[in-house]
Amino acid sequence: EVHLVESGGGLVQPGRSLRLSCAASGFTFDNYAMHWVRQAPGKGLEWVSGISWKSGNIDYGDSVKGRFIISRDNAKNSLYLQMNGLKIEDTALYFCAKPRTAAPGSLDAWGQGTLVIVSS
Amino acid sequence: DIQMTQSPSSLAASVGDRVSITCRASQTIGTYLNWYHLKPGKAPKLLIFTASDLETGVPTRFSGAGSGTTFTLTVSNLQPEDFGTYYCQQSSRTPYTFGQGTKVEI
């Protein structure tokens, strides 16, 4: 069974940094691209970033481009999101998600999320 | 970026009803359209991928249709567990944008 567990969330001041992690199990991690998606309180889902299986292709949503860095360690079955220059509007529940085989953007497995609160 | 617009924003329905949600893309996306169900405190669940393919384990009362810029999710014989918010998402090109959501109240 696919299992994704996010960690690293917490309360952080504006302008500071935070690193999220996602531990994956139950599937061949290095066969899949991986993604981060977030949901701000009372708001909808927002795709944050994605990384290909060998890290050759990386992309970001406009609201985090230049501030967030996605990475992965296939040897550790882990996905990361380095969040720099945090803003109040980055407050959200952050999910890591795995795409379906042969449907790269169709996210068929999600973690429970880790909460990031940016506040002074 | 591709903008996704859902309608309605919310709806109320009774158990046994048939409900439909529409999603429109700001440019053509072929059939690169997915539907998710989100309940409070739970992870999103993929219902439909590539516009009309039913995800494994999802009840057959859920169906999707459409291509190009206009798509529809239909839930027939609505059940109590179907309350929550439904999102469409385009996976034609990054950033993989979502619609704003449709809240379904039973």
GROMACS .gro file of C-alpha atoms in nm:
model
  226
    1GLU     CA    1   0.000   0.000   0.000
    2VAL     CA    2   0.126   0.346  -0.093
    3HIS     CA    3   0.210   0.559   0.208
    4LEU     CA    4   0.318   0.923   0.205
    5VAL     CA    5   0.403   1.100   0.530
    6GLU     CA    6   0.484   1.470   0.540
    7SER     CA    7   0.676   1.636   0.820
    8GLY     CA    8   0.857   1.958   0.900
    9GLY     CA    9   0.566   2.198   0.927
   10GLY     CA   10   0.530   2.447   1.209
   11LEU     CA   11   0.504   2.809   1.310
   12VAL     CA   12   0.759   3.038   1.147
   13GLN     CA   13   0.804   3.413   1.119
   14PRO     CA   14   0.773   3.595   0.787
   15GLY     CA   15   1.098   3.599   0.593
   16ARG     CA   16   1.231   3.283   0.758
   17SER     CA   17   1.285   2.939   0.607
   18LEU     CA   18   1.141   2.594   0.662
   19ARG     CA   19   1.213   2.255   0.505
   20LEU     CA   20   0.936   2.005   0.451
   21SER     CA   21   0.995   1.635   0.401
   22CYS     CA   22   0.782   1.357   0.259
   23ALA     CA   23   0.867   0.993   0.331
   24ALA     CA   24   0.735   0.752   0.070
   25SER     CA   25   0.678   0.379   0.089
   26GLY     CA   26   0.477   0.107  -0.081
   27PHE     CA   27   0.586   0.185  -0.436
   28THR     CA   28   0.905   0.221  -0.643
   29PHE     CA   29   0.973   0.584  -0.555
   30ASP     CA   30   1.235   0.651  -0.824
   31ASN     CA   31   0.991   0.547  -1.099
   32TYR     CA   32   0.763   0.845  -1.036
   33ALA     CA   33   0.761   1.222  -1.051
   34MET     CA   34   0.641   1.376  -0.726
   35HIS     CA   35   0.449   1.689  -0.638
   36TRP     CA   36   0.368   1.933  -0.360
   37VAL     CA   37   0.016   2.077  -0.335
   38ARG     CA   38  -0.111   2.312  -0.066
   39GLN     CA   39  -0.442   2.431   0.074
   40ALA     CA   40  -0.459   2.761   0.258
   41PRO     CA   41  -0.719   2.792   0.536
   42GLY     CA   42  -1.064   2.826   0.382
   43LYS     CA   43  -0.919   2.819   0.030
   44GLY     CA   44  -0.888   2.571  -0.254
   45LEU     CA   45  -0.607   2.345  -0.367
   46GLU     CA   46  -0.297   2.500  -0.522
   47TRP     CA   47  -0.025   2.307  -0.704
   48VAL     CA   48   0.311   2.422  -0.564
   49SER     CA   49   0.584   2.227  -0.736
   50GLY     CA   50   0.675   1.907  -0.917
   51ILE     CA   51   0.995   1.713  -0.980
   52SER     CA   52   1.062   1.436  -1.229
   53TRP     CA   53   1.188   1.093  -1.127
   54LYS     CA   54   1.556   1.178  -1.180
   55SER     CA   55   1.519   1.549  -1.089
   56GLY     CA   56   1.582   1.652  -1.449
   57ASN     CA   57   1.254   1.842  -1.479
   58ILE     CA   58   1.141   2.077  -1.205
   59ASP     CA   59   0.868   2.337  -1.206
   60TYR     CA   60   0.696   2.572  -0.963
   61GLY     CA   61   0.374   2.762  -0.927
   62ASP     CA   62   0.404   3.134  -0.990
   63SER     CA   63   0.342   3.226  -0.626
   64VAL     CA   64   0.648   3.034  -0.499
   65LYS     CA   65   0.888   3.057  -0.792
   66GLY     CA   66   1.225   3.192  -0.681
   67ARG     CA   67   1.156   3.120  -0.313
   68PHE     CA   68   1.088   2.746  -0.288
   69ILE     CA   69   1.315   2.463  -0.396
   70ILE     CA   70   1.194   2.109  -0.452
   71SER     CA   71   1.433   1.815  -0.434
   72ARG     CA   72   1.434   1.441  -0.381
   73ASP     CA   73   1.663   1.168  -0.255
   74ASN     CA   74   1.572   0.845  -0.431
   75ALA     CA   75   1.806   0.644  -0.207
   76LYS     CA   76   1.601   0.757   0.093
   77ASN     CA   77   1.259   0.747  -0.080
   78SER     CA   78   1.214   1.107   0.023
   79LEU     CA   79   1.082   1.429  -0.126
   80TYR     CA   80   1.166   1.774   0.009
   81LEU     CA   81   1.048   2.131  -0.017
   82GLN     CA   82   1.286   2.405   0.096
   83MET     CA   83   1.076   2.715   0.160
   84ASN     CA   84   1.267   3.042   0.182
   85GLY     CA   85   1.147   3.397   0.228
   86LEU     CA   86   0.819   3.276   0.371
   87LYS     CA   87   0.518   3.505   0.348
   88ILE     CA   88   0.198   3.511   0.549
   89GLU     CA   89   0.014   3.390   0.240
   90ASP     CA   90   0.224   3.071   0.242
   91THR     CA   91   0.026   2.959   0.546
   92ALA     CA   92  -0.133   2.632   0.438
   93LEU     CA   93  -0.157   2.256   0.475
   94TYR     CA   94   0.111   2.113   0.247
   95PHE     CA   95   0.054   1.775   0.083
   96CYS     CA   96   0.297   1.561  -0.109
   97ALA     CA   97   0.136   1.359  -0.385
   98LYS     CA   98   0.225   1.079  -0.623
   99PRO     CA   99   0.098   1.071  -0.982
  100ARG     CA  100  -0.071   0.783  -1.149
  101THR     CA  101   0.134   0.558  -1.377
  102ALA     CA  102   0.117   0.692  -1.735
  103ALA     CA  103  -0.083   0.995  -1.622
  104PRO     CA  104   0.185   1.232  -1.490
  105GLY     CA  105  -0.038   1.501  -1.345
  106SER     CA  106  -0.316   1.280  -1.209
  107LEU     CA  107  -0.241   1.252  -0.838
  108ASP     CA  108  -0.362   0.919  -0.706
  109ALA     CA  109  -0.195   0.910  -0.365
  110TRP     CA  110  -0.161   1.187  -0.109
  111GLY     CA  111  -0.022   1.224   0.238
  112GLN     CA  112  -0.222   1.369   0.524
  113GLY     CA  113  -0.035   1.697   0.500
  114THR     CA  114   0.185   1.908   0.725
  115LEU     CA  115   0.069   2.248   0.847
  116VAL     CA  116   0.280   2.557   0.791
  117ILE     CA  117   0.182   2.875   0.971
  118VAL     CA  118   0.365   3.195   0.883
  119SER     CA  119   0.302   3.459   1.143
  120SER     CA  120   0.490   3.717   1.346
  121ASP     CA  121  -0.101   2.976  -1.691
  122ILE     CA  122  -0.421   2.785  -1.764
  123GLN     CA  123  -0.716   2.910  -1.557
  124MET     CA  124  -0.979   2.659  -1.443
  125THR     CA  125  -1.330   2.776  -1.357
  126GLN     CA  126  -1.585   2.555  -1.186
  127SER     CA  127  -1.960   2.604  -1.158
  128PRO     CA  128  -2.153   2.612  -0.942
  129SER     CA  129  -1.945   2.718  -0.640
  130SER     CA  130  -2.181   2.528  -0.413
  131LEU     CA  131  -2.494   2.319  -0.430
  132ALA     CA  132  -2.733   2.141  -0.199
  133ALA     CA  133  -2.880   1.808  -0.296
  134SER     CA  134  -3.063   1.514  -0.145
  135VAL     CA  135  -2.959   1.152  -0.115
  136GLY     CA  136  -3.045   0.978  -0.442
  137ASP     CA  137  -3.015   1.293  -0.654
  138ARG     CA  138  -2.805   1.328  -0.966
  139VAL     CA  139  -2.569   1.627  -0.958
  140SER     CA  140  -2.337   1.772  -1.219
  141ILE     CA  141  -2.040   2.006  -1.186
  142THR     CA  142  -1.887   2.191  -1.480
  143CYS     CA  143  -1.524   2.286  -1.522
  144ARG     CA  144  -1.397   2.516  -1.795
  145ALA     CA  145  -1.037   2.570  -1.899
  146SER     CA  146  -0.906   2.901  -2.031
  147GLN     CA  147  -0.741   2.716  -2.322
  148THR     CA  148  -0.774   2.374  -2.473
  149ILE     CA  149  -0.631   2.092  -2.262
  150GLY     CA  150  -0.743   1.786  -2.458
  151THR     CA  151  -0.855   1.534  -2.199
  152TYR     CA  152  -0.590   1.623  -1.941
  153LEU     CA  153  -0.850   1.686  -1.673
  154ASN     CA  154  -0.882   1.525  -1.331
  155TRP     CA  155  -1.144   1.538  -1.057
  156TYR     CA  156  -1.080   1.514  -0.684
  157HIS     CA  157  -1.299   1.490  -0.375
  158LEU     CA  158  -1.189   1.659  -0.056
  159LYS     CA  159  -1.345   1.616   0.287
  160PRO     CA  160  -1.242   1.817   0.595
  161GLY     CA  161  -0.939   1.669   0.768
  162LYS     CA  162  -0.873   1.415   0.492
  163ALA     CA  163  -0.637   1.395   0.198
  164PRO     CA  164  -0.781   1.467  -0.148
  165LYS     CA  165  -0.904   1.161  -0.334
  166LEU     CA  166  -0.868   1.116  -0.709
  167LEU     CA  167  -1.203   1.023  -0.863
  168ILE     CA  168  -1.161   1.066  -1.238
  169PHE     CA  169  -0.844   1.104  -1.446
  170THR     CA  170  -0.798   1.202  -1.811
  171ALA     CA  171  -1.151   1.343  -1.818
  172SER     CA  172  -1.348   1.018  -1.809
  173ASP     CA  173  -1.144   0.733  -1.660
  174LEU     CA  174  -1.269   0.610  -1.325
  175GLU     CA  175  -0.998   0.571  -1.063
  176THR     CA  176  -0.965   0.222  -0.915
  177GLY     CA  177  -1.204   0.167  -0.626
  178VAL     CA  178  -1.423   0.471  -0.700
  179PRO     CA  179  -1.795   0.387  -0.721
  180THR     CA  180  -1.946   0.379  -1.068
  181ARG     CA  181  -2.200   0.648  -0.972
  182PHE     CA  182  -1.915   0.892  -1.049
  183SER     CA  183  -1.855   0.974  -1.415
  184GLY     CA  184  -1.667   1.234  -1.614
  185ALA     CA  185  -1.701   1.369  -1.963
  186GLY     CA  186  -1.566   1.637  -2.190
  187SER     CA  187  -1.264   1.743  -2.389
  188GLY     CA  188  -1.100   2.062  -2.504
  189THR     CA  189  -1.219   2.332  -2.266
  190THR     CA  190  -1.543   2.208  -2.111
  191PHE     CA  191  -1.576   1.915  -1.872
  192THR     CA  192  -1.841   1.769  -1.645
  193LEU     CA  193  -1.838   1.554  -1.334
  194THR     CA  194  -2.166   1.375  -1.265
  195VAL     CA  195  -2.261   1.196  -0.947
  196SER     CA  196  -2.571   0.985  -0.986
  197ASN     CA  197  -2.760   0.845  -0.688
  198LEU     CA  198  -2.584   1.081  -0.444
  199GLN     CA  199  -2.485   0.917  -0.116
  200PRO     CA  200  -2.426   1.077   0.228
  201GLU     CA  201  -2.052   1.013   0.202
  202ASP     CA  202  -2.037   1.224  -0.114
  203PHE     CA  203  -2.058   1.556   0.072
  204GLY     CA  204  -1.750   1.771   0.061
  205THR     CA  205  -1.574   1.976  -0.203
  206TYR     CA  206  -1.493   1.870  -0.557
  207TYR     CA  207  -1.202   2.012  -0.754
  208CYS     CA  208  -1.106   1.985  -1.116
  209GLN     CA  209  -0.738   2.006  -1.214
  210GLN     CA  210  -0.573   2.035  -1.551
  211SER     CA  211  -0.261   1.827  -1.611
  212SER     CA  212  -0.194   1.941  -1.966
  213ARG     CA  213   0.099   2.160  -1.864
  214THR     CA  214   0.257   2.298  -1.552
  215PRO     CA  215   0.159   2.472  -1.335
  216TYR     CA  216  -0.111   2.209  -1.285
  217THR     CA  217  -0.391   2.447  -1.191
  218PHE     CA  218  -0.704   2.359  -0.996
  219GLY     CA  219  -1.052   2.500  -1.015
  220GLN     CA  220  -1.178   2.696  -0.716
  221GLY     CA  221  -1.390   2.405  -0.593
  222THR     CA  222  -1.757   2.312  -0.571
  223LYS     CA  223  -1.895   2.247  -0.224
  224VAL     CA  224  -2.166   1.981  -0.218
  225GLU     CA  225  -2.397   1.979   0.081
  226ILE     CA  226  -2.629   1.691   0.141
   0.00000   0.00000   0.00000
